[in-house]
Amino acid sequence: MIEFQNVTKIYESGDKKVTAVNNINFHVEPGEICVFLGPSGCGKTTLLRMVNRLIPITSGSIEVEGKNINSMDIIKLRRSIGYVIQHNGLFPNMTIEDNINVVPKMLGWDQNRMKNRYSELMEMMGLDPGQFQKRYPYELSGGQQQRIGIARALAADPPVMLMDEPFGALDPVIRDRLQNEFLRIQKEMKKTILFVSHDIDEAIKLGDKVAIFDTGKLMQIGTPDEILSNPKNDFVRDFVGDDRALKRLTLLKVRDLMVLSDRFRKSRLNSEWHGQVISVNENLKTALSQLLSAPNGEICVVDDHNKKLGVLCVSDFNLFTEVHPKDISIVR
Amino acid sequence: MSGKKTEKIVKAGLYVVVISILGWAYFSGAFQFIIDNPKDLLYLTGQHLKLVGISAALAIATAIPLGILITRPKFKKLDWIVLNFANIGQTVPSLAILALVMSYFGLGWQTAIFALWFNSLLPILRNTVAGIENVNPQIIDAGKGMGMTSKQIFFKLELPNALYAIMAGIRTSVVINVGTGALAFLIGGGGLGDLIFTGISLYDTGIMLSGAVPVILLAVLLDVLLGKLEKIIVPRGLQRTLEAA
Amino acid sequence: MEILEFVQANWPEILEMTLEHIELVGLAVGIAIITGVPFGIYISQKESLASLVLAVAGIIMTIPSIALFGIMIPIFSLINQGIGFLPAIVALILYSQLPIIRNTYIAIKNVDPNVRDAAIGMGMTTFQRLLKVELPLAFPVIMAGVRTAIVLTIGIGAIAAYIGAGGLGGYIARGISTSYAVMIQVGAISVSILAISIDVLLGKLQKRFSSV
Ligand SMILES: Nc1ncnc2c1ncn2[C@@H]1O[C@H](COP(=O)(O)OP(=O)(O)OP(=O)(O)O)[C@@H](O)[C@H]1O
Ligand SMILES: [Mg+2]
């Protein structure tokens, strides 16, 4: 659990004062990914770096796992929080293995434990431990380097992770792949993660919660669905974009739409279905896209065992706005 | 490819030039002097090495700590002054430094060491400061964020990552020092400059070359050796990136 | 104060020596620019040659100046020019080549490949591209090389006095051989002032050009 209470940061350079973070209040539950989202210069990085005290707080307080960070030993605090930055910050003078073992070494782990942890992390990241062990960061691709950056932050198994645009410098294809891997890993790890991004799509995809900031102020915090279906003000509405309804489609699955009605006309299912087929677990964006290209405007929904469940057509999407996160979680 | 061909021709030409210089040096009696007076040459070479070695060691022992000191946050304000001083100092011709030092402290071995020390101080100092200051701030940030103490940041990150620049500074400085060391004879420091200047004033090519050739060999040899040392000392992860720069 | 008196008594000679020094350096670096810049451009287009040339130039730089002067003497005495201006200038040209060739090469290599692509895409010939795009962009770095060369040559030029090339090194040489401290100091200080002031001047010039 991370709790921000009246957190304010004022930078003073010369006689100029910049309020980078303005009286922020919210909390992040254990095991949650909270994405900080907002335009450049809105204070995301500043807020993030206050958590491991790379930037001192001007006023207010931050609590990590129930303890005020200012009352903790700064070095201990930092060693208990994983930290990942955009250009990975790998140490060029150290091998991949040494990079990953930096924090365990400082914590005084024995050789065997470090070796095992290294192999474990590399496998988790989908990289061959032996192949990379003695290599140096420059000998890796950008995507590989970023994976090592994440592995390094995870090394000592910290309960909390801070990530500042960790996928920002990667090309879209690699970024997408790493995001998926990251979600897969997080499913097992259940870390409490603060994640800075300025990409709305990334925030929707990764965040359990999304916090939107503008010039140091918290505009809205909520689940991606809440943000997309109920933007609190004009700033949030503008920021998430005119296509927010379309973006919301990616959050929902075909099954979510199905529970709402019986209008998935079983009756229209004849035993010989010749048209297109879609899995009930596919997201609604894909479903809509398939529908738009289906010759007769209908597709057949099937479950994991390829059993036909019903027929979906474009008009079913009328129900879309009525689908709410709560309904979904009940059904799930 | 014509490029390869030109390269071959240039290379061959180079060998021809070097060999003909050596051959011509031989026939002009340069090596005769060496053959006749092997002890002189050995003695002067030893003296030269001592001059260069002691002054370089002193320069390393002073310049690196000074460079580290002025890059610490506490002394950050001083680094501007020191670097400006170093920049100007490096513009001053080495002969002028030697001559000035000598005009105040008189002829002698210590004077020569002092002048050579001063002369080799600046490249090392400048490179130490530049090397430390050019360490990617993101690396330092990552280290801090991971909970490294400032001591750990210095020894594990700043120093290893600055090593390439520091070593380059030492190498430059030592190679220059071998040459300046040849001038040390003028201010009573002895060394191989003895043969060079004696040869010049006597119009004796043989004596002159028996000083000049060893000085050149010494400079090239030390350059190569320090290059090898650099490869050993500088972390391998840094060597490729910096070569490309 | 003795220094001031000395300067007062000998300023015409000091001036003459300074001019001689500038002439020596100017001529050497001038020739080095005329030969070094085109050569640097040439090797920037011929990669296989570049590493070799730069290595050779690097070796020349490691040759101590007095040793190089020493070698020049017997070579030039073959044409009866053993001591004096000619061997000195040739050695100085050799020295000032390296920073100029190297910086020209690096500067042209470092021109943004996108800019180069754009120029090629616009249909420029190699020569037009060099003249209109690469050289102007490379200019500040080449300037930096020239600056290094000049400062270097002023220093080495002082040593050239020992092979009879004239210039401010003359005072130092004469002062040392006659143990005349004031003369040494005047020679050393004036050559230092020359080097520092020209360095500062060129630095200003460089800033002006690189800001364009
Ligand atoms: N050290 C500093 N001194 C003064 N002002 C600063 C400092 N660091 C950041 N700021 C200012 O604080 C504000 C917030 O900066 P911050 O780096 O937190 O933005 P950000 O949301 O992370 O932006 P980006 O998406 O571009 O990374 C900006 O206006 C910035 O100019
Ligand atoms: Mg930021």
PDB file of C-alpha atoms in Angstrom, chain A residues 49 52 54 74-75 78-79 81-83 85-94 99 102-103 105-106 134-139 152-153, chain B residues 135-150 152-153 155-161 234-241:
ATOM      1  CA  ARG A  49      10.826  10.092  -7.511  1.00  0.00           C
ATOM      2  CA  ASN A  52      12.125   6.700  -3.073  1.00  0.00           C
ATOM      3  CA  LEU A  54      15.329  10.944  -4.963  1.00  0.00           C
ATOM      4  CA  ILE A  74      17.013   6.426   3.031  1.00  0.00           C
ATOM      5  CA  ILE A  75      19.356   3.677   1.812  1.00  0.00           C
ATOM      6  CA  ARG A  78      15.612   2.578  -1.696  1.00  0.00           C
ATOM      7  CA  ARG A  79      16.886  -0.969  -1.507  1.00  0.00           C
ATOM      8  CA  ILE A  81      11.886  -0.397  -3.751  1.00  0.00           C
ATOM      9  CA  GLY A  82      12.561  -1.500  -7.343  1.00  0.00           C
ATOM     10  CA  TYR A  83      13.364   1.355  -9.688  1.00  0.00           C
ATOM     11  CA  ILE A  85      13.846   4.249 -15.797  1.00  0.00           C
ATOM     12  CA  GLN A  86      13.291   4.977 -19.458  1.00  0.00           C
ATOM     13  CA  HIS A  87      16.746   4.332 -20.820  1.00  0.00           C
ATOM     14  CA  ASN A  88      17.151   1.404 -18.455  1.00  0.00           C
ATOM     15  CA  GLY A  89      20.196   2.946 -16.710  1.00  0.00           C
ATOM     16  CA  LEU A  90      22.143  -0.307 -16.942  1.00  0.00           C
ATOM     17  CA  PHE A  91      25.696   0.081 -15.705  1.00  0.00           C
ATOM     18  CA  PRO A  92      27.911  -0.198 -18.799  1.00  0.00           C
ATOM     19  CA  ASN A  93      30.936  -1.243 -16.753  1.00  0.00           C
ATOM     20  CA  MET A  94      29.228  -4.325 -15.365  1.00  0.00           C
ATOM     21  CA  ASN A  99      23.928  -5.570 -13.125  1.00  0.00           C
ATOM     22  CA  VAL A 102      23.686  -5.059  -7.627  1.00  0.00           C
ATOM     23  CA  VAL A 103      21.048  -4.852  -4.919  1.00  0.00           C
ATOM     24  CA  LYS A 105      25.076  -7.916  -3.349  1.00  0.00           C
ATOM     25  CA  MET A 106      24.534  -4.780  -1.313  1.00  0.00           C
ATOM     26  CA  LYS A 134      29.080 -12.499 -19.229  1.00  0.00           C
ATOM     27  CA  ARG A 135      27.810 -10.038 -21.806  1.00  0.00           C
ATOM     28  CA  TYR A 136      27.830  -6.290 -21.361  1.00  0.00           C
ATOM     29  CA  PRO A 137      24.829  -4.003 -21.829  1.00  0.00           C
ATOM     30  CA  TYR A 138      26.055  -2.641 -25.186  1.00  0.00           C
ATOM     31  CA  GLU A 139      25.927  -6.173 -26.566  1.00  0.00           C
ATOM     32  CA  ARG A 152      17.414  -5.801 -12.003  1.00  0.00           C
ATOM     33  CA  ALA A 153      14.664  -3.891 -10.216  1.00  0.00           C
TER      34      ALA A 153
ATOM     35  CA  VAL B 135      29.348   9.706 -16.698  1.00  0.00           C
ATOM     36  CA  ASN B 136      25.778   9.335 -17.865  1.00  0.00           C
ATOM     37  CA  PRO B 137      23.630  10.962 -15.141  1.00  0.00           C
ATOM     38  CA  GLN B 138      20.941   8.320 -15.692  1.00  0.00           C
ATOM     39  CA  ILE B 139      23.352   5.679 -14.434  1.00  0.00           C
ATOM     40  CA  ILE B 140      24.005   7.668 -11.291  1.00  0.00           C
ATOM     41  CA  ASP B 141      20.280   8.184 -10.895  1.00  0.00           C
ATOM     42  CA  ALA B 142      19.636   4.466 -11.237  1.00  0.00           C
ATOM     43  CA  GLY B 143      22.353   3.725  -8.679  1.00  0.00           C
ATOM     44  CA  LYS B 144      20.928   6.207  -6.205  1.00  0.00           C
ATOM     45  CA  GLY B 145      17.428   4.879  -6.723  1.00  0.00           C
ATOM     46  CA  MET B 146      18.650   1.360  -6.033  1.00  0.00           C
ATOM     47  CA  GLY B 147      20.012   2.469  -2.703  1.00  0.00           C
ATOM     48  CA  MET B 148      23.733   2.824  -3.334  1.00  0.00           C
ATOM     49  CA  THR B 149      25.592   4.955  -0.814  1.00  0.00           C
ATOM     50  CA  SER B 150      27.585   7.861  -2.218  1.00  0.00           C
ATOM     51  CA  GLN B 152      29.360   2.951  -3.627  1.00  0.00           C
ATOM     52  CA  ILE B 153      28.252   5.297  -6.380  1.00  0.00           C
ATOM     53  CA  PHE B 155      33.662   3.371  -6.560  1.00  0.00           C
ATOM     54  CA  LYS B 156      31.215   1.217  -8.487  1.00  0.00           C
ATOM     55  CA  LEU B 157      29.886   3.699 -11.010  1.00  0.00           C
ATOM     56  CA  GLU B 158      31.727   7.006 -11.348  1.00  0.00           C
ATOM     57  CA  LEU B 159      35.300   5.773 -11.169  1.00  0.00           C
ATOM     58  CA  PRO B 160      34.990   2.672 -13.418  1.00  0.00           C
ATOM     59  CA  ASN B 161      33.030   4.632 -15.997  1.00  0.00           C
ATOM     60  CA  VAL B 234      39.166  -0.323 -18.486  1.00  0.00           C
ATOM     61  CA  PRO B 235      36.026  -2.444 -17.997  1.00  0.00           C
ATOM     62  CA  ARG B 236      35.293  -4.319 -21.201  1.00  0.00           C
ATOM     63  CA  GLY B 237      31.732  -3.052 -21.319  1.00  0.00           C
ATOM     64  CA  LEU B 238      33.018   0.459 -21.911  1.00  0.00           C
ATOM     65  CA  GLN B 239      35.606  -0.170 -24.577  1.00  0.00           C
ATOM     66  CA  ARG B 240      33.315  -0.658 -27.561  1.00  0.00           C
ATOM     67  CA  THR B 241      30.986   2.240 -26.827  1.00  0.00           C
TER      68      THR B 241
END
